[in-house]
Amino acid sequence: MGLGFFLLPAGGVLSLTGVWLGSDTLISLSWIMWAAGVLLLIAQRYRRPPDPRRLAAAAAAGDARAVRGLRTLALDARSQGRPDAAERMLRQAVKAGDVESMWELGRLVQEREGLAAAEPWFRMAAGHGHVVARRLFRAGGELNRDGTSPL
């Protein structure tokens, strides 16, 4: 969402407080916050989306911020009904060692092919400490019903 969504209501609260207290200073500050919030929202609206190829290259070079950006793009692609694009980007993020992408790739594979096909991705995520993935492998969990398949 961003800072713009925070500044608008905060400016409103500041404005009401300024009116209630009779403080011209608070009212002036609220106008500054509102203006900054609107400008940030406009800037965000017209910002160019990141290029997945550049993010993948930066992620491969170890840029953690690029890895998160790649995962975000992948989740956007998935929500837009483009699972193949989502899978490509998630695989790139997994290569960079992103644990959350391991989990998300497992979820994507599970939706397409079932839980058994997703097990390697969930196991990888669990092995790297993903808490929810670890629950799948505890005794009685989805991937360890009989207790014979722990991590």
Short mmCIF file of N, CA and C in Angstrom, two decimals:
data_model
loop_
_atom_site.label_atom_id
_atom_site.label_comp_id
_atom_site.label_asym_id
_atom_site.label_seq_id
_atom_site.Cartn_x
_atom_site.Cartn_y
_atom_site.Cartn_z
N MET A 1 0.81 -1.18 0.00
CA MET A 1 0.00 0.00 0.00
C MET A 1 0.85 1.24 0.00
N GLY A 2 1.68 1.39 0.98
CA GLY A 2 2.60 2.50 0.97
C GLY A 2 2.27 3.60 1.97
N LEU A 3 3.16 4.52 1.99
CA LEU A 3 3.09 5.63 2.93
C LEU A 3 1.91 6.55 2.65
N GLY A 4 1.52 6.70 1.38
CA GLY A 4 0.41 7.57 1.02
C GLY A 4 -0.88 7.19 1.73
N PHE A 5 -1.14 5.88 1.84
CA PHE A 5 -2.36 5.42 2.51
C PHE A 5 -2.31 5.69 4.01
N PHE A 6 -1.13 5.85 4.57
CA PHE A 6 -1.00 6.20 5.98
C PHE A 6 -1.17 7.70 6.18
N LEU A 7 -0.60 8.48 5.28
CA LEU A 7 -0.61 9.94 5.47
C LEU A 7 -2.00 10.56 5.37
N LEU A 8 -2.84 10.02 4.51
CA LEU A 8 -4.17 10.61 4.34
C LEU A 8 -5.02 10.54 5.62
N PRO A 9 -5.22 9.37 6.22
CA PRO A 9 -6.00 9.36 7.46
C PRO A 9 -5.29 10.05 8.62
N ALA A 10 -3.94 9.95 8.65
CA ALA A 10 -3.21 10.63 9.71
C ALA A 10 -3.38 12.15 9.59
N GLY A 11 -3.38 12.64 8.36
CA GLY A 11 -3.63 14.06 8.14
C GLY A 11 -5.03 14.45 8.57
N GLY A 12 -5.99 13.57 8.33
CA GLY A 12 -7.36 13.84 8.77
C GLY A 12 -7.47 13.92 10.28
N VAL A 13 -6.84 13.00 10.98
CA VAL A 13 -6.85 13.01 12.44
C VAL A 13 -6.17 14.28 12.95
N LEU A 14 -5.04 14.62 12.34
CA LEU A 14 -4.32 15.82 12.74
C LEU A 14 -5.16 17.07 12.50
N SER A 15 -5.88 17.09 11.38
CA SER A 15 -6.74 18.23 11.06
C SER A 15 -7.86 18.38 12.09
N LEU A 16 -8.52 17.27 12.41
CA LEU A 16 -9.59 17.32 13.39
C LEU A 16 -9.07 17.73 14.77
N THR A 17 -7.90 17.23 15.12
CA THR A 17 -7.29 17.61 16.39
C THR A 17 -6.98 19.10 16.40
N GLY A 18 -6.45 19.60 15.28
CA GLY A 18 -6.14 21.02 15.18
C GLY A 18 -7.38 21.89 15.30
N VAL A 19 -8.48 21.47 14.67
CA VAL A 19 -9.74 22.22 14.77
C VAL A 19 -10.26 22.17 16.20
N TRP A 20 -10.22 20.99 16.81
CA TRP A 20 -10.73 20.83 18.17
C TRP A 20 -9.92 21.66 19.17
N LEU A 21 -8.59 21.69 19.00
CA LEU A 21 -7.73 22.45 19.91
C LEU A 21 -7.59 23.92 19.50
N GLY A 22 -8.05 24.22 18.30
CA GLY A 22 -7.90 25.59 17.80
C GLY A 22 -6.46 25.93 17.44
N SER A 23 -5.72 24.93 16.95
CA SER A 23 -4.30 25.10 16.64
C SER A 23 -4.10 25.24 15.14
N ASP A 24 -3.72 26.43 14.72
CA ASP A 24 -3.43 26.64 13.30
C ASP A 24 -2.22 25.84 12.85
N THR A 25 -1.28 25.62 13.74
CA THR A 25 -0.08 24.85 13.40
C THR A 25 -0.45 23.41 13.02
N LEU A 26 -1.31 22.77 13.83
CA LEU A 26 -1.72 21.40 13.53
C LEU A 26 -2.51 21.33 12.22
N ILE A 27 -3.34 22.32 11.99
CA ILE A 27 -4.12 22.34 10.74
C ILE A 27 -3.18 22.49 9.55
N SER A 28 -2.18 23.35 9.67
CA SER A 28 -1.20 23.52 8.58
C SER A 28 -0.43 22.22 8.34
N LEU A 29 -0.02 21.56 9.42
CA LEU A 29 0.70 20.28 9.27
C LEU A 29 -0.19 19.23 8.61
N SER A 30 -1.48 19.26 8.93
CA SER A 30 -2.38 18.27 8.33
C SER A 30 -2.48 18.48 6.81
N TRP A 31 -2.49 19.72 6.36
CA TRP A 31 -2.53 19.99 4.93
C TRP A 31 -1.26 19.48 4.24
N ILE A 32 -0.14 19.64 4.91
CA ILE A 32 1.13 19.13 4.36
C ILE A 32 1.06 17.60 4.25
N MET A 33 0.53 16.94 5.30
CA MET A 33 0.42 15.48 5.27
C MET A 33 -0.54 15.03 4.16
N TRP A 34 -1.65 15.71 4.01
CA TRP A 34 -2.59 15.36 2.95
C TRP A 34 -1.97 15.52 1.57
N ALA A 35 -1.30 16.64 1.36
CA ALA A 35 -0.67 16.88 0.06
C ALA A 35 0.39 15.83 -0.23
N ALA A 36 1.21 15.53 0.78
CA ALA A 36 2.25 14.51 0.59
C ALA A 36 1.62 13.15 0.31
N GLY A 37 0.55 12.81 1.01
CA GLY A 37 -0.13 11.53 0.79
C GLY A 37 -0.69 11.42 -0.61
N VAL A 38 -1.33 12.48 -1.08
CA VAL A 38 -1.90 12.46 -2.43
C VAL A 38 -0.79 12.34 -3.47
N LEU A 39 0.29 13.10 -3.29
CA LEU A 39 1.41 13.02 -4.24
C LEU A 39 2.04 11.64 -4.27
N LEU A 40 2.19 11.03 -3.11
CA LEU A 40 2.75 9.68 -3.06
C LEU A 40 1.83 8.66 -3.75
N LEU A 41 0.54 8.80 -3.55
CA LEU A 41 -0.40 7.89 -4.22
C LEU A 41 -0.37 8.07 -5.73
N ILE A 42 -0.27 9.29 -6.19
CA ILE A 42 -0.18 9.55 -7.64
C ILE A 42 1.11 8.97 -8.19
N ALA A 43 2.21 9.19 -7.47
CA ALA A 43 3.51 8.66 -7.93
C ALA A 43 3.48 7.14 -7.98
N GLN A 44 2.85 6.53 -7.00
CA GLN A 44 2.76 5.07 -6.97
C GLN A 44 1.92 4.55 -8.15
N ARG A 45 0.89 5.26 -8.48
CA ARG A 45 0.01 4.84 -9.58
C ARG A 45 0.74 4.82 -10.91
N TYR A 46 1.64 5.76 -11.12
CA TYR A 46 2.32 5.87 -12.41
C TYR A 46 3.72 5.27 -12.40
N ARG A 47 4.08 4.59 -11.32
CA ARG A 47 5.38 3.95 -11.27
C ARG A 47 5.40 2.75 -12.20
N ARG A 48 6.48 2.61 -12.92
CA ARG A 48 6.63 1.50 -13.86
C ARG A 48 6.86 0.20 -13.08
N PRO A 49 6.18 -0.87 -13.45
CA PRO A 49 6.39 -2.13 -12.73
C PRO A 49 7.81 -2.65 -12.98
N PRO A 50 8.37 -3.34 -12.02
CA PRO A 50 9.73 -3.85 -12.18
C PRO A 50 9.81 -4.91 -13.27
N ASP A 51 10.95 -4.99 -13.90
CA ASP A 51 11.20 -5.96 -14.96
C ASP A 51 11.62 -7.29 -14.32
N PRO A 52 10.88 -8.36 -14.54
CA PRO A 52 11.22 -9.64 -13.92
C PRO A 52 12.62 -10.13 -14.28
N ARG A 53 13.09 -9.85 -15.49
CA ARG A 53 14.43 -10.31 -15.88
C ARG A 53 15.50 -9.60 -15.05
N ARG A 54 15.32 -8.31 -14.84
CA ARG A 54 16.30 -7.56 -14.03
C ARG A 54 16.25 -8.02 -12.57
N LEU A 55 15.03 -8.26 -12.07
CA LEU A 55 14.91 -8.76 -10.70
C LEU A 55 15.56 -10.13 -10.56
N ALA A 56 15.36 -11.00 -11.55
CA ALA A 56 15.96 -12.34 -11.50
C ALA A 56 17.47 -12.26 -11.50
N ALA A 57 18.04 -11.37 -12.32
CA ALA A 57 19.49 -11.20 -12.35
C ALA A 57 20.01 -10.68 -11.02
N ALA A 58 19.31 -9.71 -10.46
CA ALA A 58 19.73 -9.16 -9.17
C ALA A 58 19.56 -10.19 -8.06
N ALA A 59 18.50 -10.99 -8.14
CA ALA A 59 18.28 -12.04 -7.14
C ALA A 59 19.38 -13.08 -7.22
N ALA A 60 19.76 -13.45 -8.43
CA ALA A 60 20.85 -14.43 -8.61
C ALA A 60 22.16 -13.90 -8.06
N ALA A 61 22.32 -12.57 -8.07
CA ALA A 61 23.53 -11.95 -7.53
C ALA A 61 23.47 -11.78 -6.02
N GLY A 62 22.34 -12.18 -5.41
CA GLY A 62 22.24 -12.14 -3.96
C GLY A 62 21.50 -10.95 -3.39
N ASP A 63 20.81 -10.19 -4.19
CA ASP A 63 20.06 -9.03 -3.71
C ASP A 63 18.75 -9.49 -3.09
N ALA A 64 18.65 -9.42 -1.77
CA ALA A 64 17.46 -9.91 -1.06
C ALA A 64 16.21 -9.12 -1.43
N ARG A 65 16.37 -7.85 -1.65
CA ARG A 65 15.23 -7.01 -2.03
C ARG A 65 14.68 -7.44 -3.40
N ALA A 66 15.56 -7.79 -4.30
CA ALA A 66 15.14 -8.27 -5.62
C ALA A 66 14.41 -9.60 -5.50
N VAL A 67 14.87 -10.45 -4.59
CA VAL A 67 14.21 -11.74 -4.38
C VAL A 67 12.78 -11.52 -3.90
N ARG A 68 12.60 -10.62 -2.94
CA ARG A 68 11.24 -10.32 -2.46
C ARG A 68 10.39 -9.72 -3.58
N GLY A 69 10.98 -8.86 -4.40
CA GLY A 69 10.26 -8.28 -5.52
C GLY A 69 9.84 -9.33 -6.53
N LEU A 70 10.72 -10.28 -6.77
CA LEU A 70 10.41 -11.37 -7.69
C LEU A 70 9.26 -12.22 -7.16
N ARG A 71 9.30 -12.50 -5.85
CA ARG A 71 8.23 -13.27 -5.24
C ARG A 71 6.90 -12.51 -5.32
N THR A 72 6.95 -11.20 -5.10
CA THR A 72 5.74 -10.39 -5.19
C THR A 72 5.16 -10.41 -6.59
N LEU A 73 6.03 -10.28 -7.60
CA LEU A 73 5.56 -10.35 -8.99
C LEU A 73 4.95 -11.72 -9.28
N ALA A 74 5.57 -12.76 -8.75
CA ALA A 74 5.06 -14.12 -8.97
C ALA A 74 3.67 -14.28 -8.36
N LEU A 75 3.48 -13.76 -7.15
CA LEU A 75 2.17 -13.87 -6.51
C LEU A 75 1.12 -13.04 -7.25
N ASP A 76 1.54 -11.90 -7.80
CA ASP A 76 0.62 -11.10 -8.62
C ASP A 76 0.22 -11.88 -9.87
N ALA A 77 1.20 -12.51 -10.52
CA ALA A 77 0.92 -13.29 -11.73
C ALA A 77 -0.03 -14.44 -11.40
N ARG A 78 0.19 -15.07 -10.27
CA ARG A 78 -0.67 -16.18 -9.84
C ARG A 78 -2.11 -15.70 -9.62
N SER A 79 -2.26 -14.55 -8.98
CA SER A 79 -3.60 -14.03 -8.71
C SER A 79 -4.30 -13.57 -9.98
N GLN A 80 -3.51 -13.27 -11.03
CA GLN A 80 -4.07 -12.84 -12.30
C GLN A 80 -4.34 -14.02 -13.24
N GLY A 81 -4.15 -15.23 -12.73
CA GLY A 81 -4.42 -16.41 -13.54
C GLY A 81 -3.31 -16.77 -14.50
N ARG A 82 -2.07 -16.41 -14.16
CA ARG A 82 -0.92 -16.76 -15.01
C ARG A 82 0.03 -17.65 -14.20
N PRO A 83 -0.38 -18.90 -13.94
CA PRO A 83 0.43 -19.77 -13.09
C PRO A 83 1.80 -20.13 -13.68
N ASP A 84 1.90 -20.20 -15.01
CA ASP A 84 3.20 -20.53 -15.61
C ASP A 84 4.22 -19.44 -15.34
N ALA A 85 3.81 -18.19 -15.49
CA ALA A 85 4.71 -17.06 -15.20
C ALA A 85 5.06 -17.04 -13.71
N ALA A 86 4.07 -17.31 -12.89
CA ALA A 86 4.31 -17.34 -11.44
C ALA A 86 5.33 -18.42 -11.09
N GLU A 87 5.17 -19.59 -11.69
CA GLU A 87 6.10 -20.69 -11.40
C GLU A 87 7.53 -20.33 -11.83
N ARG A 88 7.68 -19.73 -13.00
CA ARG A 88 9.04 -19.34 -13.46
C ARG A 88 9.70 -18.40 -12.46
N MET A 89 8.96 -17.39 -12.03
CA MET A 89 9.54 -16.41 -11.11
C MET A 89 9.81 -17.02 -9.74
N LEU A 90 8.90 -17.88 -9.27
CA LEU A 90 9.12 -18.52 -7.97
C LEU A 90 10.34 -19.43 -8.02
N ARG A 91 10.53 -20.15 -9.12
CA ARG A 91 11.71 -21.01 -9.25
C ARG A 91 13.00 -20.19 -9.20
N GLN A 92 12.98 -19.01 -9.81
CA GLN A 92 14.16 -18.14 -9.76
C GLN A 92 14.42 -17.67 -8.33
N ALA A 93 13.35 -17.34 -7.62
CA ALA A 93 13.50 -16.90 -6.23
C ALA A 93 13.98 -18.06 -5.35
N VAL A 94 13.51 -19.28 -5.64
CA VAL A 94 13.96 -20.45 -4.89
C VAL A 94 15.45 -20.67 -5.12
N LYS A 95 15.89 -20.51 -6.37
CA LYS A 95 17.33 -20.66 -6.66
C LYS A 95 18.16 -19.68 -5.84
N ALA A 96 17.58 -18.52 -5.55
CA ALA A 96 18.28 -17.52 -4.74
C ALA A 96 18.17 -17.82 -3.25
N GLY A 97 17.44 -18.91 -2.90
CA GLY A 97 17.38 -19.34 -1.51
C GLY A 97 16.22 -18.77 -0.70
N ASP A 98 15.20 -18.25 -1.35
CA ASP A 98 14.08 -17.64 -0.65
C ASP A 98 13.14 -18.71 -0.11
N VAL A 99 13.06 -18.82 1.20
CA VAL A 99 12.26 -19.86 1.85
C VAL A 99 10.77 -19.66 1.58
N GLU A 100 10.31 -18.43 1.63
CA GLU A 100 8.88 -18.17 1.38
C GLU A 100 8.49 -18.56 -0.05
N SER A 101 9.41 -18.39 -0.98
CA SER A 101 9.14 -18.80 -2.37
C SER A 101 9.07 -20.31 -2.49
N MET A 102 9.85 -21.03 -1.68
CA MET A 102 9.76 -22.49 -1.66
C MET A 102 8.35 -22.91 -1.26
N TRP A 103 7.84 -22.27 -0.22
CA TRP A 103 6.49 -22.55 0.26
C TRP A 103 5.45 -22.22 -0.82
N GLU A 104 5.57 -21.03 -1.40
CA GLU A 104 4.60 -20.60 -2.41
C GLU A 104 4.65 -21.48 -3.66
N LEU A 105 5.83 -21.92 -4.04
CA LEU A 105 5.94 -22.83 -5.17
C LEU A 105 5.26 -24.16 -4.85
N GLY A 106 5.42 -24.62 -3.62
CA GLY A 106 4.73 -25.83 -3.18
C GLY A 106 3.22 -25.67 -3.26
N ARG A 107 2.72 -24.52 -2.83
CA ARG A 107 1.27 -24.26 -2.91
C ARG A 107 0.79 -24.24 -4.35
N LEU A 108 1.59 -23.63 -5.24
CA LEU A 108 1.21 -23.57 -6.65
C LEU A 108 1.18 -24.97 -7.25
N VAL A 109 2.20 -25.77 -6.98
CA VAL A 109 2.25 -27.14 -7.49
C VAL A 109 1.10 -27.97 -6.90
N GLN A 110 0.80 -27.75 -5.63
CA GLN A 110 -0.30 -28.49 -5.00
C GLN A 110 -1.63 -28.18 -5.69
N GLU A 111 -1.86 -26.92 -6.04
CA GLU A 111 -3.10 -26.56 -6.73
C GLU A 111 -3.22 -27.27 -8.08
N ARG A 112 -2.09 -27.40 -8.77
CA ARG A 112 -2.10 -27.99 -10.11
C ARG A 112 -2.09 -29.50 -10.10
N GLU A 113 -1.20 -30.08 -9.26
CA GLU A 113 -0.91 -31.51 -9.37
C GLU A 113 -1.20 -32.31 -8.10
N GLY A 114 -1.55 -31.65 -7.03
CA GLY A 114 -1.85 -32.37 -5.79
C GLY A 114 -0.72 -32.29 -4.78
N LEU A 115 -1.05 -32.76 -3.59
CA LEU A 115 -0.13 -32.66 -2.46
C LEU A 115 1.14 -33.48 -2.65
N ALA A 116 1.02 -34.66 -3.23
CA ALA A 116 2.19 -35.52 -3.40
C ALA A 116 3.24 -34.86 -4.29
N ALA A 117 2.80 -34.18 -5.34
CA ALA A 117 3.75 -33.50 -6.23
C ALA A 117 4.38 -32.29 -5.56
N ALA A 118 3.68 -31.70 -4.61
CA ALA A 118 4.19 -30.51 -3.94
C ALA A 118 5.10 -30.84 -2.76
N GLU A 119 5.12 -32.10 -2.35
CA GLU A 119 5.89 -32.48 -1.17
C GLU A 119 7.36 -32.05 -1.20
N PRO A 120 8.08 -32.22 -2.32
CA PRO A 120 9.49 -31.80 -2.31
C PRO A 120 9.67 -30.30 -2.00
N TRP A 121 8.75 -29.48 -2.49
CA TRP A 121 8.86 -28.04 -2.23
C TRP A 121 8.54 -27.72 -0.78
N PHE A 122 7.51 -28.39 -0.26
CA PHE A 122 7.16 -28.18 1.15
C PHE A 122 8.27 -28.70 2.06
N ARG A 123 8.87 -29.83 1.68
CA ARG A 123 9.97 -30.40 2.47
C ARG A 123 11.17 -29.46 2.45
N MET A 124 11.44 -28.87 1.29
CA MET A 124 12.55 -27.93 1.18
C MET A 124 12.30 -26.71 2.07
N ALA A 125 11.08 -26.18 2.02
CA ALA A 125 10.74 -25.02 2.84
C ALA A 125 10.84 -25.36 4.32
N ALA A 126 10.32 -26.53 4.69
CA ALA A 126 10.38 -26.95 6.09
C ALA A 126 11.82 -27.14 6.55
N GLY A 127 12.63 -27.70 5.68
CA GLY A 127 14.04 -27.90 6.01
C GLY A 127 14.80 -26.59 6.22
N HIS A 128 14.29 -25.54 5.64
CA HIS A 128 14.90 -24.22 5.82
C HIS A 128 14.21 -23.41 6.91
N GLY A 129 13.31 -24.06 7.67
CA GLY A 129 12.72 -23.41 8.83
C GLY A 129 11.36 -22.77 8.64
N HIS A 130 10.69 -23.01 7.52
CA HIS A 130 9.36 -22.43 7.32
C HIS A 130 8.39 -23.11 8.30
N VAL A 131 7.81 -22.32 9.20
CA VAL A 131 7.02 -22.86 10.30
C VAL A 131 5.79 -23.61 9.81
N VAL A 132 5.05 -23.06 8.89
CA VAL A 132 3.83 -23.72 8.41
C VAL A 132 4.18 -25.01 7.67
N ALA A 133 5.24 -24.99 6.89
CA ALA A 133 5.65 -26.19 6.16
C ALA A 133 6.07 -27.29 7.14
N ARG A 134 6.69 -26.89 8.23
CA ARG A 134 7.12 -27.89 9.23
C ARG A 134 5.92 -28.61 9.83
N ARG A 135 4.80 -27.91 9.95
CA ARG A 135 3.59 -28.54 10.51
C ARG A 135 3.09 -29.68 9.63
N LEU A 136 3.32 -29.61 8.34
CA LEU A 136 2.88 -30.67 7.44
C LEU A 136 3.59 -31.99 7.73
N PHE A 137 4.79 -31.91 8.33
CA PHE A 137 5.62 -33.09 8.53
C PHE A 137 5.65 -33.58 9.97
N ARG A 138 4.94 -32.92 10.86
CA ARG A 138 4.89 -33.45 12.23
C ARG A 138 3.98 -34.68 12.23
N ALA A 139 4.10 -35.50 13.25
CA ALA A 139 3.29 -36.71 13.33
C ALA A 139 1.81 -36.34 13.24
N GLY A 140 1.10 -36.96 12.32
CA GLY A 140 -0.30 -36.67 12.10
C GLY A 140 -0.55 -35.54 11.12
N GLY A 141 0.52 -34.89 10.64
CA GLY A 141 0.39 -33.81 9.67
C GLY A 141 0.03 -34.34 8.30
N GLU A 142 -0.34 -33.45 7.42
CA GLU A 142 -0.78 -33.84 6.06
C GLU A 142 0.21 -34.74 5.34
N LEU A 143 1.51 -34.49 5.52
CA LEU A 143 2.52 -35.28 4.81
C LEU A 143 3.23 -36.28 5.72
N ASN A 144 2.65 -36.51 6.90
CA ASN A 144 3.24 -37.47 7.83
C ASN A 144 2.13 -38.05 8.72
N ARG A 145 1.08 -38.54 8.09
CA ARG A 145 -0.08 -39.02 8.84
C ARG A 145 0.26 -40.14 9.81
N ASP A 146 1.11 -41.08 9.38
CA ASP A 146 1.42 -42.23 10.22
C ASP A 146 2.67 -42.03 11.09
N GLY A 147 3.30 -40.87 10.97
CA GLY A 147 4.47 -40.58 11.80
C GLY A 147 5.77 -41.17 11.30
N THR A 148 5.80 -41.71 10.08
CA THR A 148 7.00 -42.35 9.58
C THR A 148 7.79 -41.47 8.61
N SER A 149 7.31 -40.27 8.35
CA SER A 149 7.97 -39.41 7.35
C SER A 149 8.30 -38.03 7.92
N PRO A 150 9.08 -38.00 9.01
CA PRO A 150 9.43 -36.69 9.57
C PRO A 150 10.47 -35.97 8.71
N LEU A 151 10.80 -34.78 9.12
CA LEU A 151 11.84 -34.04 8.39
C LEU A 151 13.15 -34.69 8.54
#
